[in-house]
PDB file of C-alpha atoms in Angstrom:
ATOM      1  CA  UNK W  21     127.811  60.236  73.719  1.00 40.00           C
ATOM      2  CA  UNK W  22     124.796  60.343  75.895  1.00 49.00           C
ATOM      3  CA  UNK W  23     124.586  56.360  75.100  1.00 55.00           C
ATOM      4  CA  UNK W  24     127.916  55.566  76.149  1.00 70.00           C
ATOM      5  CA  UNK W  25     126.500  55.853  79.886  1.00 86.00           C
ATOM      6  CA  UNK W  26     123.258  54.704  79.905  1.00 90.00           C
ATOM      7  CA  UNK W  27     122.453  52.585  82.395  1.00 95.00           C
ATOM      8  CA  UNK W  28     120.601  49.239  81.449  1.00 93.00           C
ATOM      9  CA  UNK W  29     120.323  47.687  85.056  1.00 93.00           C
ATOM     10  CA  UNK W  30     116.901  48.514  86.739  1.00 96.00           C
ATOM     11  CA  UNK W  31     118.596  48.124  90.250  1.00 96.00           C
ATOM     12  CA  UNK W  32     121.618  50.586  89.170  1.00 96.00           C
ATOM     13  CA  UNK W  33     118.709  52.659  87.436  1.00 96.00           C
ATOM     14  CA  UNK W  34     117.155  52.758  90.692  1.00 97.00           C
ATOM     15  CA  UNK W  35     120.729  53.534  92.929  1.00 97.00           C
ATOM     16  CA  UNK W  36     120.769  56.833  91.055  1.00 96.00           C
ATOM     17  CA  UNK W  37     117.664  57.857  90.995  1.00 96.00           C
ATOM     18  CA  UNK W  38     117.700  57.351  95.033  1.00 96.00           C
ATOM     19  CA  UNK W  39     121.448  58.982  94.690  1.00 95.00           C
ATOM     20  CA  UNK W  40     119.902  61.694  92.665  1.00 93.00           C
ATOM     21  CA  UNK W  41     117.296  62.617  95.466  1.00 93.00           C
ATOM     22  CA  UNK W  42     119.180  62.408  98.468  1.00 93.00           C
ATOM     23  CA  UNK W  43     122.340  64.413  96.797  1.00 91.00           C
ATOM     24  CA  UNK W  44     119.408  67.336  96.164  1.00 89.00           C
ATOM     25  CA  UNK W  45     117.828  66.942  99.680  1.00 89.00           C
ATOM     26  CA  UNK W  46     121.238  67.250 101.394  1.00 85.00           C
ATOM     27  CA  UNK W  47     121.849  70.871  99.174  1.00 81.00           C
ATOM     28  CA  UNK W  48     125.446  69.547  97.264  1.00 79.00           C
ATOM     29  CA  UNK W  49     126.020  72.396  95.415  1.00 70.00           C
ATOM     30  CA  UNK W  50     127.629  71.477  91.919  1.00 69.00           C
ATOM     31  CA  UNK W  51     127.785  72.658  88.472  1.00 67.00           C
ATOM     32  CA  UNK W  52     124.958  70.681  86.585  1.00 71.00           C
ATOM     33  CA  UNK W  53     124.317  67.182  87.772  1.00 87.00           C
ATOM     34  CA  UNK W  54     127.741  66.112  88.162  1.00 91.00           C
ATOM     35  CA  UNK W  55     127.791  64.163  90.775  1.00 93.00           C
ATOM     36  CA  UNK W  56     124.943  62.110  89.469  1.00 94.00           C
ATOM     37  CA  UNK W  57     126.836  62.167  85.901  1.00 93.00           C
ATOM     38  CA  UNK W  58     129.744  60.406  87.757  1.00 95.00           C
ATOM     39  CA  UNK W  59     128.127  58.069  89.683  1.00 96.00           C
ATOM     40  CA  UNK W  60     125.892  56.406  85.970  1.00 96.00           C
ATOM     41  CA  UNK W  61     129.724  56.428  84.546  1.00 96.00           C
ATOM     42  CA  UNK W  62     130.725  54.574  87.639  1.00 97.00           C
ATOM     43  CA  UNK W  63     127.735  52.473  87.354  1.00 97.00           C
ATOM     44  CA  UNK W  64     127.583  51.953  83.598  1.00 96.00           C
ATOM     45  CA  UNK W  65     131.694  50.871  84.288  1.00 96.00           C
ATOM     46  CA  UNK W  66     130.361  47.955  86.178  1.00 96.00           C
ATOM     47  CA  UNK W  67     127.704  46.997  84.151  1.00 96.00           C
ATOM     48  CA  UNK W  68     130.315  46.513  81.129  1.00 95.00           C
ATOM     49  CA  UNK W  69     132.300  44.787  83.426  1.00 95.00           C
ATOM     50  CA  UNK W  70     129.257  42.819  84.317  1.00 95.00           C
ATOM     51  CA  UNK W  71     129.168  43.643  87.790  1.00 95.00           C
ATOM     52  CA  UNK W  72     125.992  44.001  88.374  1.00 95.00           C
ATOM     53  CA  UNK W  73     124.773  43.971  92.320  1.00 95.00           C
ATOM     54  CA  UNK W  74     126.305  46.338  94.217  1.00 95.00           C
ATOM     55  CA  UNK W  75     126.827  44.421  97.325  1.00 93.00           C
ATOM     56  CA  UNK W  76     129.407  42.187  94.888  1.00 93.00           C
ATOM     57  CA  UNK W  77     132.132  45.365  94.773  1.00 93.00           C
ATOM     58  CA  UNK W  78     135.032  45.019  96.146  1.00 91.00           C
ATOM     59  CA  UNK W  79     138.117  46.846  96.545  1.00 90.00           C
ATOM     60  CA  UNK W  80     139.478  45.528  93.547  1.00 92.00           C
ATOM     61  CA  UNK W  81     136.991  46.871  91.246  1.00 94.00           C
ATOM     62  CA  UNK W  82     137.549  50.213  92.982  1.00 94.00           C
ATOM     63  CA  UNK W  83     141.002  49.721  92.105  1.00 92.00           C
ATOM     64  CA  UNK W  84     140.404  49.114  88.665  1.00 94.00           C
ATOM     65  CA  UNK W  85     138.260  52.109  88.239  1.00 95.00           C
ATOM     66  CA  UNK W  86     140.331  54.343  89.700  1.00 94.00           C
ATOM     67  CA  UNK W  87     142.637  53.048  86.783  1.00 93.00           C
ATOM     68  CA  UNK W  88     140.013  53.157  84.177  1.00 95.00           C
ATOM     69  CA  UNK W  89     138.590  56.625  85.077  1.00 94.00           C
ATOM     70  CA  UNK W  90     142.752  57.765  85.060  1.00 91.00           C
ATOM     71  CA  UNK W  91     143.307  56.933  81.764  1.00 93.00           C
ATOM     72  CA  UNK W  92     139.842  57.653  80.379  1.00 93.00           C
ATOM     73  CA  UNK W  93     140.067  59.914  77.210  1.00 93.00           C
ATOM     74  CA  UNK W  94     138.331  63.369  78.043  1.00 91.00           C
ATOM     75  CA  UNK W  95     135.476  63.609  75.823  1.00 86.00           C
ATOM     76  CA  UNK W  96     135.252  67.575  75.386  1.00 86.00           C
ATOM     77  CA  UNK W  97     139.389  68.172  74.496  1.00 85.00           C
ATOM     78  CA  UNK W  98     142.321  66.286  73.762  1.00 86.00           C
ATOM     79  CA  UNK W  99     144.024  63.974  75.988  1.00 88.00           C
ATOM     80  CA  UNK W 100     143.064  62.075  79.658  1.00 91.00           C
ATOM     81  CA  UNK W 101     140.947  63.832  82.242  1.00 91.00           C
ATOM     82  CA  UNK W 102     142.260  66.307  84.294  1.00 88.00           C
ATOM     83  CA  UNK W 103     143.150  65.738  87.589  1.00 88.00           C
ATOM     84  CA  UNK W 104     140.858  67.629  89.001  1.00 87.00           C
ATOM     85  CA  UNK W 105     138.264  65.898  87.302  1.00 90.00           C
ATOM     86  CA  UNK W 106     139.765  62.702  88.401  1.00 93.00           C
ATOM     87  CA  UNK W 107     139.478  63.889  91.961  1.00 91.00           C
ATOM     88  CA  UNK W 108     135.403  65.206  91.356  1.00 91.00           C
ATOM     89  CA  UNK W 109     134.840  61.347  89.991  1.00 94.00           C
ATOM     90  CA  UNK W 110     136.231  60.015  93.028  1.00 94.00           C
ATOM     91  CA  UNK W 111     134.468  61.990  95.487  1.00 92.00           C
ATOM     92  CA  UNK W 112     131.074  61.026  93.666  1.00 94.00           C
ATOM     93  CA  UNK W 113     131.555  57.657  93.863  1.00 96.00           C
ATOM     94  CA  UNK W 114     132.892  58.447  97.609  1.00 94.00           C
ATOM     95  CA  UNK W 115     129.399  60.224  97.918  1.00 94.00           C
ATOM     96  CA  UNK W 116     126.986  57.496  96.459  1.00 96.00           C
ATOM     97  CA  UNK W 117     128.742  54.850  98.725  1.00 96.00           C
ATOM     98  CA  UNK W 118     127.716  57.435 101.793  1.00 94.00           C
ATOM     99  CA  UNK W 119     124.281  57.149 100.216  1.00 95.00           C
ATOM    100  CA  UNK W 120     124.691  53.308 100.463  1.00 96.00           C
ATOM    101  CA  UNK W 121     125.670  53.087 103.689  1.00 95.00           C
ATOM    102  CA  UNK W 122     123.058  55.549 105.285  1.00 94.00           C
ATOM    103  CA  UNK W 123     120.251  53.495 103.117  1.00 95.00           C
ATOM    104  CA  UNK W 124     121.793  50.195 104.790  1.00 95.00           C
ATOM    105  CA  UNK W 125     122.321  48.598 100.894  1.00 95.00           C
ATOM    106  CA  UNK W 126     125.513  47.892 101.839  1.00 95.00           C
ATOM    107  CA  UNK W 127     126.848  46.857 104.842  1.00 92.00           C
ATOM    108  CA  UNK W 128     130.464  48.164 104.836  1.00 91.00           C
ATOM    109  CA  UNK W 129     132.106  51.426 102.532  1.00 86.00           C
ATOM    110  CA  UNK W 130     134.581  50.118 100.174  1.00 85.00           C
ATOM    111  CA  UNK W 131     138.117  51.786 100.288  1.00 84.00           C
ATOM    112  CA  UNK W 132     139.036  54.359  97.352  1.00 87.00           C
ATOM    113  CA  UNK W 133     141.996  54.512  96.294  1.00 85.00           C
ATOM    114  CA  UNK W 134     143.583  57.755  97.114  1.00 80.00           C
ATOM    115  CA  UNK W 135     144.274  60.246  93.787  1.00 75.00           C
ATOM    116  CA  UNK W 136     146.651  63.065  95.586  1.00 70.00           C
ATOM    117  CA  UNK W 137     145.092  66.226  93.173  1.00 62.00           C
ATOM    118  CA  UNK W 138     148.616  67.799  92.866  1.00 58.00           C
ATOM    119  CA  UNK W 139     150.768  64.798  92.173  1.00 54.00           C
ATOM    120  CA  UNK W 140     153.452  66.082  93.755  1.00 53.00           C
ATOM    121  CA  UNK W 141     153.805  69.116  91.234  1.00 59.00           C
ATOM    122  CA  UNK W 142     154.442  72.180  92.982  1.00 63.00           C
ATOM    123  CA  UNK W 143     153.122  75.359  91.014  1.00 63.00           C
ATOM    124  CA  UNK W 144     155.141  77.825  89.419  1.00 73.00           C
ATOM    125  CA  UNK W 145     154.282  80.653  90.587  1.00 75.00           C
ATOM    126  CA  UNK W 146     155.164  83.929  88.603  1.00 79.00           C
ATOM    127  CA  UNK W 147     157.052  87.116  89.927  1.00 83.00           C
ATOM    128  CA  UNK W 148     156.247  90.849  89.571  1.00 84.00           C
ATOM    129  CA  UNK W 149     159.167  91.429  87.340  1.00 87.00           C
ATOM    130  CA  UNK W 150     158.051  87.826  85.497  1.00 86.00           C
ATOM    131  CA  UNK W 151     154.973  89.534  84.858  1.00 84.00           C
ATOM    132  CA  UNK W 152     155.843  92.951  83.249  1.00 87.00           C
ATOM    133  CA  UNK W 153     158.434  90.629  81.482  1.00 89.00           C
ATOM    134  CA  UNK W 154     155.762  88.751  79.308  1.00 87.00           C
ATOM    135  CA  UNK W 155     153.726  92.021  78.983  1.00 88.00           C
ATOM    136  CA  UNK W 156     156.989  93.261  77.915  1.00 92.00           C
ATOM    137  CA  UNK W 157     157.055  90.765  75.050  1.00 93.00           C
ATOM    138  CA  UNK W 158     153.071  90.841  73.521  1.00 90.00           C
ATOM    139  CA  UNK W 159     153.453  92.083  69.765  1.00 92.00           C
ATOM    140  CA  UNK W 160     150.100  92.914  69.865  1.00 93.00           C
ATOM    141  CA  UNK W 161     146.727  94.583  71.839  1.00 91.00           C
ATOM    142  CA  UNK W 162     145.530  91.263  71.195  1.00 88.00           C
ATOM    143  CA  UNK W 163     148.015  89.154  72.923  1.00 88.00           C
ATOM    144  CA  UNK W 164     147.990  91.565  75.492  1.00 89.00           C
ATOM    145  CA  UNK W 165     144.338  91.329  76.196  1.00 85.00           C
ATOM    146  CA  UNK W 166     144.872  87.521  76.215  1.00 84.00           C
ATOM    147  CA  UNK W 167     147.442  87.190  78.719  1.00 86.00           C
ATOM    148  CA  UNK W 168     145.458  90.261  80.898  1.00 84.00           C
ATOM    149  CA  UNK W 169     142.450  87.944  81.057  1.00 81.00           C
ATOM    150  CA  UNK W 170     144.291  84.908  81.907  1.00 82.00           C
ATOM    151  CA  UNK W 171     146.358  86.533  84.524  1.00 78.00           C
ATOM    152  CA  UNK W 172     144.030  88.708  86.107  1.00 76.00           C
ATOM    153  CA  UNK W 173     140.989  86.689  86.080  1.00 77.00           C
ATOM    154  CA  UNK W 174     143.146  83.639  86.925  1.00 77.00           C
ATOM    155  CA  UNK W 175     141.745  81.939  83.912  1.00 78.00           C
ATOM    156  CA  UNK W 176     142.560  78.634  83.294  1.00 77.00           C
ATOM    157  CA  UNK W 177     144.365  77.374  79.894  1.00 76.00           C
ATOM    158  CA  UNK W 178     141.482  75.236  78.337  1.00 77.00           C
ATOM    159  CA  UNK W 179     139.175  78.724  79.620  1.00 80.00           C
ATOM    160  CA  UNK W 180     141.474  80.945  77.308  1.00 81.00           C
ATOM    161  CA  UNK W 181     140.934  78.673  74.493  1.00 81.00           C
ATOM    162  CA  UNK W 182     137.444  78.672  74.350  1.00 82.00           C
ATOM    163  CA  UNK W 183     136.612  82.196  75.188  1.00 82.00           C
ATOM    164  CA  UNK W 184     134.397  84.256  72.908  1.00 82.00           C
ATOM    165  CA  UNK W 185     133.292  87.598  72.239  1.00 81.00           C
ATOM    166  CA  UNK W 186     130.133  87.244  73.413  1.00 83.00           C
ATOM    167  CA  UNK W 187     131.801  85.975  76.586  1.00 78.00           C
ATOM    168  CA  UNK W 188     132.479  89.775  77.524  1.00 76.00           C
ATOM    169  CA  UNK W 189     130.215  91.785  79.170  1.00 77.00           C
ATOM    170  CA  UNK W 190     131.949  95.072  79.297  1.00 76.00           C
ATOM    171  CA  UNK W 191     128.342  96.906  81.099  1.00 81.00           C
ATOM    172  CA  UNK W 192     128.588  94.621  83.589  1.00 77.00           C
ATOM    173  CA  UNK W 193     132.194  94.638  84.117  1.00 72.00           C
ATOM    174  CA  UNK W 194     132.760  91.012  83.591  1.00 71.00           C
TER     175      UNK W 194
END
């Protein structure tokens, strides 16, 4: 996996590692590298699609990423990237071409396309009596510590499924 986005373009090699510094001298606070880890996907999508100066992009490849990056296969889980995700990518690449700009290596910032994060959902949100309903209905201490962590730490689905054991820390409280 760590070959699937390695950059083979010294100028691209170059764009990140100028990315890298200015997104640490500007204090972006981020789990990990992430924005740097989106921008070498970004840029290791247009070297396969052998677009390979910068100053060449054009809305159209934007356009085509957007696509690419929305029905990318998520490489932890099953299924696409979430749309969250989809939004993080987007603002990276929205970030490096800020970077671009204030370096003067390009000339002009090239129009995302717009990824709304909600898509229109609206969230269903659960009522008090909704609540004790599904407490009402756990067989089990188990299934009731389950659905007590996911509902009152807010826990998210893919979080449930990979807790652990060790993920407890009952002296600390968390």
């Amino acid at each position: 996996m760590k070959n699937r986005f390695e950059l083979q373009t010294t100028s691209y090699q170059l764009l990140l590692k100028g990315f890298d510094e200015s997104v640490r001298a500007e204090g972006y606070r981020q789990t990990g590298n992430t924005y740097q880890n989106n921008v070498k996907e970004f840029l290791a999508y247009l070297e396969r699609n052998e677009l390979l100066k910068i100053k060449k992009l054009q809305a159209l490849n934007m356009i085509a990423y957007y696509e690419y990056i929305s029905t990318r296969p998520n490489l932890k889980s099953e299924g696409v990237l979430s749309s969250s995700t989809i939004s993080n990518h987007m603002f990276s690449v929205d970030l490096f071409f800020d970077y671009l700009l204030a370096e003067k290596i390009i000339d002009k910032k090239i129009i995302l396309p717009k990824h709304d994060r909600n898509e229109g959902k609206q969230r269903n949100v659960l009522t008090v009596d909704e609540v004790k309903n599904l407490y009402s209905v756990c067989e089990n201490k188990r299934d009731r510590a389950i659905l007590s962590i996911a509902y009152g730490c807010g826990a998210r689905r893919r979080e449930i499924k990979t807790l652990n054991v060790s993920d407890v820390q009952l002296s600390k409280g968390l």
